Structure formats: C-alpha cells, structure tokens
PDB file of C-alpha atoms in Angstrom:
ATOM      1  CA  MET E   1       3.136 -47.725  54.515  1.00 38.00           C
ATOM      2  CA  ALA E   2       0.863 -50.058  56.499  1.00 41.00           C
ATOM      3  CA  ALA E   3      -2.390 -48.578  57.846  1.00 45.00           C
ATOM      4  CA  ALA E   4      -2.813 -47.936  61.485  1.00 46.00           C
ATOM      5  CA  PRO E   5      -3.929 -50.838  63.436  1.00 43.00           C
ATOM      6  CA  HIS E   6      -7.814 -50.768  64.109  1.00 44.00           C
ATOM      7  CA  ILE E   7      -8.685 -50.382  67.652  1.00 43.00           C
ATOM      8  CA  GLU E   8     -12.022 -51.445  68.710  1.00 44.00           C
ATOM      9  CA  LEU E   9     -13.528 -48.801  70.612  1.00 41.00           C
ATOM     10  CA  ASP E  10     -17.345 -49.743  71.010  1.00 39.00           C
ATOM     11  CA  SER E  11     -19.013 -51.523  73.804  1.00 37.00           C
ATOM     12  CA  ARG E  12     -22.603 -52.638  74.456  1.00 36.00           C
ATOM     13  CA  SER E  13     -22.216 -51.743  77.942  1.00 36.00           C
ATOM     14  CA  PRO E  14     -24.425 -48.480  78.577  1.00 35.00           C
ATOM     15  CA  GLU E  15     -21.551 -47.163  80.976  1.00 35.00           C
ATOM     16  CA  ALA E  16     -18.918 -47.589  78.527  1.00 40.00           C
ATOM     17  CA  VAL E  17     -17.422 -44.063  77.524  1.00 47.00           C
ATOM     18  CA  ASP E  18     -16.916 -44.222  73.576  1.00 64.00           C
ATOM     19  CA  GLY E  19     -14.817 -41.404  72.565  1.00 70.00           C
ATOM     20  CA  ARG E  20     -16.066 -41.513  68.742  1.00 78.00           C
ATOM     21  CA  GLN E  21     -19.583 -41.461  69.873  1.00 79.00           C
ATOM     22  CA  ILE E  22     -18.748 -38.204  72.159  1.00 75.00           C
ATOM     23  CA  ARG E  23     -17.143 -36.514  69.201  1.00 78.00           C
ATOM     24  CA  ALA E  24     -20.224 -37.711  66.980  1.00 82.00           C
ATOM     25  CA  VAL E  25     -22.899 -36.176  69.211  1.00 80.00           C
ATOM     26  CA  THR E  26     -20.642 -33.138  70.049  1.00 80.00           C
ATOM     27  CA  PHE E  27     -19.830 -32.309  66.441  1.00 85.00           C
ATOM     28  CA  GLN E  28     -22.943 -33.155  64.660  1.00 89.00           C
ATOM     29  CA  ASP E  29     -24.581 -29.680  64.530  1.00 88.00           C
ATOM     30  CA  SER E  30     -21.378 -28.153  63.085  1.00 92.00           C
ATOM     31  CA  ARG E  31     -20.966 -31.139  60.705  1.00 94.00           C
ATOM     32  CA  LEU E  32     -24.267 -30.637  59.215  1.00 95.00           C
ATOM     33  CA  GLU E  33     -24.096 -26.794  59.268  1.00 95.00           C
ATOM     34  CA  TYR E  34     -21.070 -27.162  57.321  1.00 97.00           C
ATOM     35  CA  VAL E  35     -22.474 -29.738  54.845  1.00 97.00           C
ATOM     36  CA  ARG E  36     -25.471 -27.245  54.053  1.00 97.00           C
ATOM     37  CA  THR E  37     -23.060 -24.406  53.390  1.00 97.00           C
ATOM     38  CA  THR E  38     -20.769 -26.409  51.295  1.00 98.00           C
ATOM     39  CA  LEU E  39     -23.764 -27.868  49.242  1.00 98.00           C
ATOM     40  CA  LYS E  40     -24.533 -24.168  48.375  1.00 97.00           C
ATOM     41  CA  SER E  41     -20.880 -23.273  47.465  1.00 96.00           C
ATOM     42  CA  ALA E  42     -20.498 -26.446  45.486  1.00 96.00           C
ATOM     43  CA  GLU E  43     -23.875 -26.080  43.690  1.00 96.00           C
ATOM     44  CA  LEU E  44     -24.824 -29.522  44.857  1.00 97.00           C
ATOM     45  CA  SER E  45     -28.293 -30.917  45.634  1.00 97.00           C
ATOM     46  CA  ALA E  46     -28.836 -33.614  48.132  1.00 96.00           C
ATOM     47  CA  SER E  47     -31.965 -34.816  46.667  1.00 95.00           C
ATOM     48  CA  GLY E  48     -31.283 -37.499  44.121  1.00 93.00           C
ATOM     49  CA  SER E  49     -27.526 -37.516  45.192  1.00 97.00           C
ATOM     50  CA  ARG E  50     -25.576 -40.407  46.653  1.00 98.00           C
ATOM     51  CA  ALA E  51     -23.374 -39.971  49.773  1.00 98.00           C
ATOM     52  CA  VAL E  52     -20.885 -42.098  51.605  1.00 98.00           C
ATOM     53  CA  VAL E  53     -19.898 -41.639  55.153  1.00 98.00           C
ATOM     54  CA  VAL E  54     -16.561 -43.180  56.013  1.00 98.00           C
ATOM     55  CA  GLY E  55     -15.917 -43.480  59.668  1.00 95.00           C
ATOM     56  CA  SER E  56     -19.653 -43.369  60.412  1.00 94.00           C
ATOM     57  CA  GLY E  57     -19.504 -44.970  63.873  1.00 92.00           C
ATOM     58  CA  ARG E  58     -22.936 -45.393  65.090  1.00 91.00           C
ATOM     59  CA  GLY E  59     -24.589 -43.831  62.245  1.00 93.00           C
ATOM     60  CA  LEU E  60     -25.495 -40.207  63.662  1.00 93.00           C
ATOM     61  CA  LEU E  61     -23.830 -38.450  60.611  1.00 95.00           C
ATOM     62  CA  ALA E  62     -25.210 -40.844  58.041  1.00 96.00           C
ATOM     63  CA  ARG E  63     -28.793 -40.354  59.398  1.00 95.00           C
ATOM     64  CA  GLY E  64     -28.293 -36.525  59.487  1.00 95.00           C
ATOM     65  CA  LEU E  65     -27.204 -36.737  55.468  1.00 97.00           C
ATOM     66  CA  ALA E  66     -30.123 -39.116  54.867  1.00 95.00           C
ATOM     67  CA  GLY E  67     -32.231 -36.423  56.407  1.00 94.00           C
ATOM     68  CA  LEU E  68     -30.980 -33.737  54.170  1.00 95.00           C
ATOM     69  CA  GLY E  69     -32.083 -36.034  50.966  1.00 95.00           C
ATOM     70  CA  PHE E  70     -29.011 -38.055  50.292  1.00 97.00           C
ATOM     71  CA  ASP E  71     -29.102 -41.661  49.662  1.00 96.00           C
ATOM     72  CA  VAL E  72     -26.533 -42.971  52.044  1.00 97.00           C
ATOM     73  CA  VAL E  73     -23.822 -45.665  52.356  1.00 97.00           C
ATOM     74  CA  ALA E  74     -22.128 -45.810  55.868  1.00 97.00           C
ATOM     75  CA  VAL E  75     -18.826 -47.213  56.208  1.00 97.00           C
ATOM     76  CA  ASP E  76     -16.968 -47.966  59.570  1.00 95.00           C
ATOM     77  CA  PRO E  77     -13.866 -50.380  60.359  1.00 94.00           C
ATOM     78  CA  SER E  78     -15.771 -51.505  63.495  1.00 92.00           C
ATOM     79  CA  ALA E  79     -18.281 -54.421  62.924  1.00 93.00           C
ATOM     80  CA  THR E  80     -19.796 -53.615  66.339  1.00 92.00           C
ATOM     81  CA  ALA E  81     -20.372 -49.915  65.508  1.00 91.00           C
ATOM     82  CA  THR E  82     -21.867 -50.908  62.011  1.00 93.00           C
ATOM     83  CA  GLU E  83     -24.298 -53.346  64.007  1.00 92.00           C
ATOM     84  CA  MET E  84     -25.245 -50.715  66.367  1.00 91.00           C
ATOM     85  CA  ALA E  85     -25.619 -48.053  63.624  1.00 91.00           C
ATOM     86  CA  ARG E  86     -27.919 -50.373  61.717  1.00 90.00           C
ATOM     87  CA  GLU E  87     -30.100 -51.023  64.882  1.00 88.00           C
ATOM     88  CA  ALA E  88     -30.462 -47.258  65.703  1.00 85.00           C
ATOM     89  CA  GLY E  89     -31.250 -46.102  62.075  1.00 76.00           C
ATOM     90  CA  GLY E  90     -33.487 -49.053  60.858  1.00 68.00           C
ATOM     91  CA  GLY E  91     -36.748 -47.288  61.698  1.00 66.00           C
ATOM     92  CA  GLU E  92     -35.821 -43.854  60.916  1.00 73.00           C
ATOM     93  CA  HIS E  93     -33.862 -44.281  57.820  1.00 78.00           C
ATOM     94  CA  PRO E  94     -34.308 -47.935  56.619  1.00 76.00           C
ATOM     95  CA  GLY E  95     -32.720 -46.862  53.224  1.00 82.00           C
ATOM     96  CA  ILE E  96     -29.222 -46.316  54.613  1.00 94.00           C
ATOM     97  CA  GLU E  97     -26.777 -48.909  53.752  1.00 95.00           C
ATOM     98  CA  TYR E  98     -24.477 -50.172  56.250  1.00 96.00           C
ATOM     99  CA  ARG E  99     -20.920 -51.729  55.597  1.00 96.00           C
ATOM    100  CA  THR E 100     -17.867 -52.728  57.660  1.00 97.00           C
ATOM    101  CA  ALA E 101     -14.578 -51.784  55.885  1.00 97.00           C
ATOM    102  CA  PRO E 102     -11.222 -49.781  56.451  1.00 96.00           C
ATOM    103  CA  ALA E 103     -10.958 -46.383  54.786  1.00 97.00           C
ATOM    104  CA  GLU E 104      -8.166 -47.829  52.934  1.00 96.00           C
ATOM    105  CA  GLN E 105     -10.324 -50.436  51.041  1.00 96.00           C
ATOM    106  CA  LEU E 106     -13.822 -49.436  51.067  1.00 97.00           C
ATOM    107  CA  GLY E 107     -15.182 -52.091  48.596  1.00 97.00           C
ATOM    108  CA  LEU E 108     -17.244 -49.618  46.508  1.00 98.00           C
ATOM    109  CA  ALA E 109     -17.702 -49.066  43.079  1.00 98.00           C
ATOM    110  CA  ASP E 110     -15.657 -46.457  41.032  1.00 98.00           C
ATOM    111  CA  GLY E 111     -17.326 -42.997  40.711  1.00 98.00           C
ATOM    112  CA  ALA E 112     -20.426 -44.139  42.510  1.00 98.00           C
ATOM    113  CA  PHE E 113     -20.846 -41.089  44.892  1.00 98.00           C
ATOM    114  CA  ASP E 114     -21.637 -37.231  44.594  1.00 98.00           C
ATOM    115  CA  LEU E 115     -20.486 -36.661  48.110  1.00 98.00           C
ATOM    116  CA  ALA E 116     -17.998 -38.441  50.432  1.00 98.00           C
ATOM    117  CA  TYR E 117     -17.935 -37.386  54.203  1.00 98.00           C
ATOM    118  CA  TYR E 118     -14.794 -38.543  56.213  1.00 98.00           C
ATOM    119  CA  ALA E 119     -15.388 -38.216  59.935  1.00 95.00           C
ATOM    120  CA  ASP E 120     -12.787 -39.229  62.528  1.00 90.00           C
ATOM    121  CA  THR E 121     -10.561 -40.857  59.878  1.00 96.00           C
ATOM    122  CA  PHE E 122      -7.757 -38.641  58.792  1.00 97.00           C
ATOM    123  CA  GLU E 123      -6.266 -38.330  62.055  1.00 96.00           C
ATOM    124  CA  ILE E 124      -5.945 -41.898  62.790  1.00 94.00           C
ATOM    125  CA  THR E 125      -4.635 -43.469  59.426  1.00 95.00           C
ATOM    126  CA  SER E 126      -0.980 -43.803  58.956  1.00 92.00           C
ATOM    127  CA  ASP E 127      -1.437 -44.060  55.140  1.00 96.00           C
ATOM    128  CA  LEU E 128      -3.358 -40.885  54.421  1.00 97.00           C
ATOM    129  CA  ASP E 129      -2.521 -41.012  50.429  1.00 98.00           C
ATOM    130  CA  ARG E 130      -4.054 -44.497  50.435  1.00 98.00           C
ATOM    131  CA  VAL E 131      -7.194 -43.301  52.072  1.00 98.00           C
ATOM    132  CA  LEU E 132      -7.410 -40.350  49.887  1.00 98.00           C
ATOM    133  CA  ALA E 133      -6.933 -42.306  46.808  1.00 98.00           C
ATOM    134  CA  GLU E 134      -9.738 -44.378  47.783  1.00 98.00           C
ATOM    135  CA  ALA E 135     -11.859 -41.365  48.328  1.00 98.00           C
ATOM    136  CA  ALA E 136     -10.872 -40.117  44.840  1.00 98.00           C
ATOM    137  CA  ARG E 137     -11.805 -43.385  43.359  1.00 98.00           C
ATOM    138  CA  VAL E 138     -15.248 -43.558  44.719  1.00 98.00           C
ATOM    139  CA  LEU E 139     -16.052 -39.854  43.869  1.00 98.00           C
ATOM    140  CA  ARG E 140     -17.628 -38.999  40.533  1.00 98.00           C
ATOM    141  CA  PRO E 141     -15.861 -36.394  38.375  1.00 98.00           C
ATOM    142  CA  GLY E 142     -16.606 -32.992  40.169  1.00 97.00           C
ATOM    143  CA  GLY E 143     -17.779 -34.974  43.373  1.00 98.00           C
ATOM    144  CA  VAL E 144     -17.197 -33.219  46.679  1.00 98.00           C
ATOM    145  CA  LEU E 145     -15.302 -34.538  49.498  1.00 98.00           C
ATOM    146  CA  ILE E 146     -15.957 -33.194  52.992  1.00 98.00           C
ATOM    147  CA  TYR E 147     -13.755 -33.809  56.028  1.00 98.00           C
ATOM    148  CA  ASP E 148     -13.204 -32.956  59.697  1.00 96.00           C
ATOM    149  CA  THR E 149      -9.829 -33.690  61.220  1.00 97.00           C
ATOM    150  CA  VAL E 150      -7.339 -32.617  63.952  1.00 96.00           C
ATOM    151  CA  ASN E 151      -4.594 -29.908  63.425  1.00 97.00           C
ATOM    152  CA  ARG E 152      -1.021 -30.513  64.601  1.00 97.00           C
ATOM    153  CA  THR E 153      -0.381 -27.803  67.023  1.00 96.00           C
ATOM    154  CA  PHE E 154       0.706 -27.505  70.724  1.00 96.00           C
ATOM    155  CA  LEU E 155      -2.950 -27.048  71.727  1.00 93.00           C
ATOM    156  CA  SER E 156      -4.245 -30.013  69.911  1.00 94.00           C
ATOM    157  CA  ARG E 157      -1.578 -32.347  71.184  1.00 95.00           C
ATOM    158  CA  LEU E 158      -2.407 -31.214  74.735  1.00 92.00           C
ATOM    159  CA  ILE E 159      -5.788 -32.344  74.091  1.00 89.00           C
ATOM    160  CA  TYR E 160      -5.791 -35.119  71.663  1.00 91.00           C
ATOM    161  CA  LEU E 161      -2.574 -36.767  72.808  1.00 94.00           C
ATOM    162  CA  GLY E 162      -2.719 -35.862  76.704  1.00 92.00           C
ATOM    163  CA  ALA E 163      -6.186 -35.271  77.856  1.00 87.00           C
ATOM    164  CA  PHE E 164      -8.056 -37.561  75.665  1.00 87.00           C
ATOM    165  CA  GLN E 165      -5.620 -40.560  75.903  1.00 90.00           C
ATOM    166  CA  ARG E 166      -3.682 -40.209  79.141  1.00 90.00           C
ATOM    167  CA  VAL E 167      -5.400 -38.197  81.908  1.00 87.00           C
ATOM    168  CA  PRO E 168      -7.637 -40.379  83.933  1.00 86.00           C
ATOM    169  CA  MET E 169     -10.423 -37.618  84.524  1.00 83.00           C
ATOM    170  CA  THR E 170     -10.834 -36.831  80.827  1.00 83.00           C
ATOM    171  CA  ARG E 171      -9.637 -40.103  78.925  1.00 85.00           C
ATOM    172  CA  ILE E 172     -12.213 -40.888  76.272  1.00 80.00           C
ATOM    173  CA  MET E 173      -9.912 -42.744  73.930  1.00 84.00           C
ATOM    174  CA  PRO E 174      -7.431 -45.834  74.169  1.00 85.00           C
ATOM    175  CA  ALA E 175      -3.817 -45.137  73.963  1.00 87.00           C
ATOM    176  CA  GLY E 176      -2.572 -45.114  70.653  1.00 88.00           C
ATOM    177  CA  ARG E 177      -5.489 -43.978  68.967  1.00 89.00           C
ATOM    178  CA  TYR E 178      -3.841 -40.632  68.059  1.00 93.00           C
ATOM    179  CA  THR E 179      -0.105 -39.869  67.539  1.00 95.00           C
ATOM    180  CA  ALA E 180       1.426 -36.468  66.551  1.00 96.00           C
ATOM    181  CA  ALA E 181       2.499 -37.881  63.079  1.00 95.00           C
ATOM    182  CA  ARG E 182      -1.175 -38.633  62.319  1.00 96.00           C
ATOM    183  CA  LEU E 183      -2.352 -35.262  62.919  1.00 97.00           C
ATOM    184  CA  ARG E 184      -1.952 -33.142  59.839  1.00 97.00           C
ATOM    185  CA  THR E 185      -1.838 -29.305  59.307  1.00 98.00           C
ATOM    186  CA  PRO E 186      -4.196 -27.726  56.829  1.00 98.00           C
ATOM    187  CA  ALA E 187      -1.205 -27.298  54.512  1.00 98.00           C
ATOM    188  CA  GLU E 188      -0.159 -30.938  54.712  1.00 98.00           C
ATOM    189  CA  LEU E 189      -3.641 -32.088  54.066  1.00 98.00           C
ATOM    190  CA  THR E 190      -4.178 -29.852  51.063  1.00 98.00           C
ATOM    191  CA  ALA E 191      -1.047 -31.231  49.532  1.00 98.00           C
ATOM    192  CA  ALA E 192      -1.896 -34.805  50.183  1.00 98.00           C
ATOM    193  CA  LEU E 193      -5.366 -34.004  48.751  1.00 98.00           C
ATOM    194  CA  ASP E 194      -3.668 -32.400  45.613  1.00 98.00           C
ATOM    195  CA  ARG E 195      -1.636 -35.700  45.052  1.00 98.00           C
ATOM    196  CA  GLN E 196      -4.814 -37.612  44.524  1.00 98.00           C
ATOM    197  CA  GLY E 197      -6.490 -35.103  42.159  1.00 98.00           C
ATOM    198  CA  LEU E 198      -8.636 -33.655  44.848  1.00 98.00           C
ATOM    199  CA  ARG E 199      -8.550 -29.785  44.753  1.00 98.00           C
ATOM    200  CA  ASN E 200      -8.895 -28.283  48.328  1.00 98.00           C
ATOM    201  CA  GLU E 201     -11.488 -25.424  48.331  1.00 98.00           C
ATOM    202  CA  ASP E 202     -12.105 -24.438  51.885  1.00 97.00           C
ATOM    203  CA  ILE E 203     -10.578 -24.768  55.556  1.00 98.00           C
ATOM    204  CA  CYS E 204     -12.996 -23.844  58.311  1.00 97.00           C
ATOM    205  CA  ASP E 205     -12.084 -23.926  62.248  1.00 96.00           C
ATOM    206  CA  PHE E 206     -14.653 -25.365  64.572  1.00 93.00           C
ATOM    207  CA  LYS E 207     -14.428 -25.108  68.305  1.00 87.00           C
ATOM    208  CA  PRO E 208     -16.296 -24.825  71.574  1.00 82.00           C
ATOM    209  CA  LYS E 209     -17.500 -21.348  72.319  1.00 74.00           C
ATOM    210  CA  ASP E 210     -16.085 -21.995  75.750  1.00 75.00           C
ATOM    211  CA  PRO E 211     -13.274 -24.781  75.907  1.00 72.00           C
ATOM    212  CA  ARG E 212     -13.899 -25.038  79.787  1.00 74.00           C
ATOM    213  CA  SER E 213     -17.452 -26.583  78.658  1.00 73.00           C
ATOM    214  CA  LEU E 214     -15.600 -29.359  77.008  1.00 71.00           C
ATOM    215  CA  VAL E 215     -13.460 -30.265  79.961  1.00 73.00           C
ATOM    216  CA  LYS E 216     -16.603 -30.168  82.167  1.00 76.00           C
ATOM    217  CA  ALA E 217     -18.658 -32.459  79.807  1.00 75.00           C
ATOM    218  CA  THR E 218     -15.738 -34.975  79.364  1.00 73.00           C
ATOM    219  CA  MET E 219     -15.376 -34.995  83.175  1.00 78.00           C
ATOM    220  CA  ALA E 220     -18.981 -35.629  83.895  1.00 79.00           C
ATOM    221  CA  ARG E 221     -19.278 -38.214  81.024  1.00 72.00           C
ATOM    222  CA  ARG E 222     -16.411 -40.077  82.537  1.00 71.00           C
ATOM    223  CA  LYS E 223     -18.039 -40.057  85.999  1.00 75.00           C
ATOM    224  CA  GLY E 224     -21.281 -41.390  84.506  1.00 76.00           C
ATOM    225  CA  GLN E 225     -23.265 -38.338  85.552  1.00 79.00           C
ATOM    226  CA  ILE E 226     -24.405 -37.658  82.009  1.00 70.00           C
ATOM    227  CA  SER E 227     -25.000 -39.562  78.819  1.00 71.00           C
ATOM    228  CA  ASP E 228     -23.530 -38.946  75.262  1.00 66.00           C
ATOM    229  CA  GLU E 229     -26.764 -37.470  74.320  1.00 70.00           C
ATOM    230  CA  GLN E 230     -26.651 -34.742  77.094  1.00 70.00           C
ATOM    231  CA  ILE E 231     -23.138 -33.455  76.134  1.00 71.00           C
ATOM    232  CA  PRO E 232     -24.254 -31.132  72.947  1.00 67.00           C
ATOM    233  CA  PRO E 233     -26.267 -28.659  75.123  1.00 71.00           C
ATOM    234  CA  ILE E 234     -23.289 -28.275  77.350  1.00 73.00           C
ATOM    235  CA  VAL E 235     -20.568 -27.989  74.730  1.00 71.00           C
ATOM    236  CA  ASP E 236     -21.730 -25.497  71.926  1.00 77.00           C
ATOM    237  CA  PHE E 237     -19.214 -26.163  69.020  1.00 82.00           C
ATOM    238  CA  VAL E 238     -19.454 -23.090  66.434  1.00 87.00           C
ATOM    239  CA  LEU E 239     -17.764 -22.721  62.886  1.00 94.00           C
ATOM    240  CA  ALA E 240     -15.219 -20.076  62.669  1.00 94.00           C
ATOM    241  CA  PRO E 241     -14.470 -19.825  59.000  1.00 95.00           C
ATOM    242  CA  ASP E 242     -11.985 -16.650  59.441  1.00 93.00           C
ATOM    243  CA  ALA E 243     -10.104 -18.147  62.370  1.00 94.00           C
ATOM    244  CA  ARG E 244      -6.940 -20.129  62.275  1.00 95.00           C
ATOM    245  CA  PRO E 245      -7.658 -23.731  63.311  1.00 96.00           C
ATOM    246  CA  LEU E 246      -5.844 -24.448  66.562  1.00 94.00           C
ATOM    247  CA  VAL E 247      -7.527 -27.774  67.057  1.00 94.00           C
ATOM    248  CA  THR E 248     -10.086 -29.292  64.837  1.00 95.00           C
ATOM    249  CA  TYR E 249     -11.043 -28.179  61.377  1.00 97.00           C
ATOM    250  CA  LEU E 250     -13.412 -28.969  58.524  1.00 97.00           C
ATOM    251  CA  GLY E 251     -12.789 -28.442  54.801  1.00 98.00           C
ATOM    252  CA  TYR E 252     -13.907 -29.694  51.466  1.00 98.00           C
ATOM    253  CA  ALA E 253     -12.304 -30.782  48.165  1.00 98.00           C
ATOM    254  CA  ARG E 254     -13.461 -31.388  44.561  1.00 98.00           C
ATOM    255  CA  LYS E 255     -12.552 -34.242  42.333  1.00 98.00           C
ATOM    256  CA  GLY E 256     -11.076 -32.834  39.271  1.00 90.00           C
TER     257      GLY E 256
END
C-alpha cells in the first residue's frame, strides 16, 4: 500500500495557522508528562540514551526530550519544518540532529535508539505497518516506542474530519490530512504493533479539561487574536489513564 501523500503544512508567514504547531504546543505538557511516567515504568534513563522524534514538526518535542537528557534526532517529512526547527533550537539545544525524511523510510541505522516518539504520524499514514516496521528497525532490543494518535470514534470524526478540516471557523488542517481509514482504534494499533514485534504496554487517554476551551482557542487562533504559544494556558490537556479514549490517546510499546 502506498504511503499517504505528503501535505506541506508549514509557512513562514507569521499569520499562518499551522495545525501541527497548534497540536504541538497544546499537547507538549501532556506528552512530556507521559514520557516521564513511561521512563519510570520502562526503567529507562534519559541520561546517556538516544531518542528519535518522528513527526517532529518545528522541534518542540525534540527540545523537550533533549531537556530531559536524551541525545535526540528529530525527523520530519517537511523540509520547511525541519529548517524552522533547526533555527528555533540551534541556541538552546545545539546537539539535536535534524533530518528531513518520511516516517516510512527514516534513513537511520538499525538498533540505534533507546526511545522513539511518534507524534502526529500514525493518523496520517495509509501504510501503518511500514511505519511501525521502520520504528522496530531503528529501536534496540528492549527499546521503547511512545506514540500519540487519534482514535476512530464518532466524536473524533466530528473533530478531526469536520471541525479541523471543513468548518471555516475552526479549520486548522488542509483537506485530506485526516481520513476515517487512517484513524485507528487502540485495538487496531495494538495488533499492528504486535505484527512488527512491538509489544504494547499501555494506552492512556488525554483530553482537554473542558472541550469548549479547545473550540474557543482554535477560533481565536483562526482570527489571529492569539498566537500558537498562547494556546496552552487556554486549553489545559490532562492525562486520563483510566478513561476510554474518545478522541486522542497516548501509549507505549517495547521491542521484544
């Protein structure tokens, strides 16, 4: 099966609404909180370990992992995003290596990483097995794969297929970025991971405390009333490990 066509999302215009950047700044605290929890569960130390971030966008998560002590390689399919990430992180974390490559063919060495974080990736590929096979290839035995993705439910379709792509007031992504077929349930993702020798260990729901805040922030960003960086204080995302994921979820797996 062919990979999903790459859609260039980034722009250097300060007025541009970049949906991936909005997701990155909104999810950052939850992502890093989950990483810290997973490191404890997996008995993995960031210090002296290597991590790859796939779907790194402008590099926010890569810089977060570097701040925890990882040596980081940040990979994104967009050359523009890669350049923006390199410019943003050059002074703060000059040791991060930035690459442009698709998730289906990373061009990295076998078994080179202790941790791989896949952000904004599983829900846009039409060839999930190929992406996961590449993840398994670059992880060392016992290495950890952390991911966040979008469930396929009625509510997630309303948000990702409708509000984020079609409704003018809340649209932050180009048409075709998400399709129902590319949204996977936790059960489907667990089965796909297993096919590639990756044993899923955890599923964790994460969501805004008040969904109305997400709508409010998205509309304000569309109107240019706030910047991307002003979104997190408005939309407070929280981890909900005991809840059934209705829209987005995090998880981690280990390479056998």
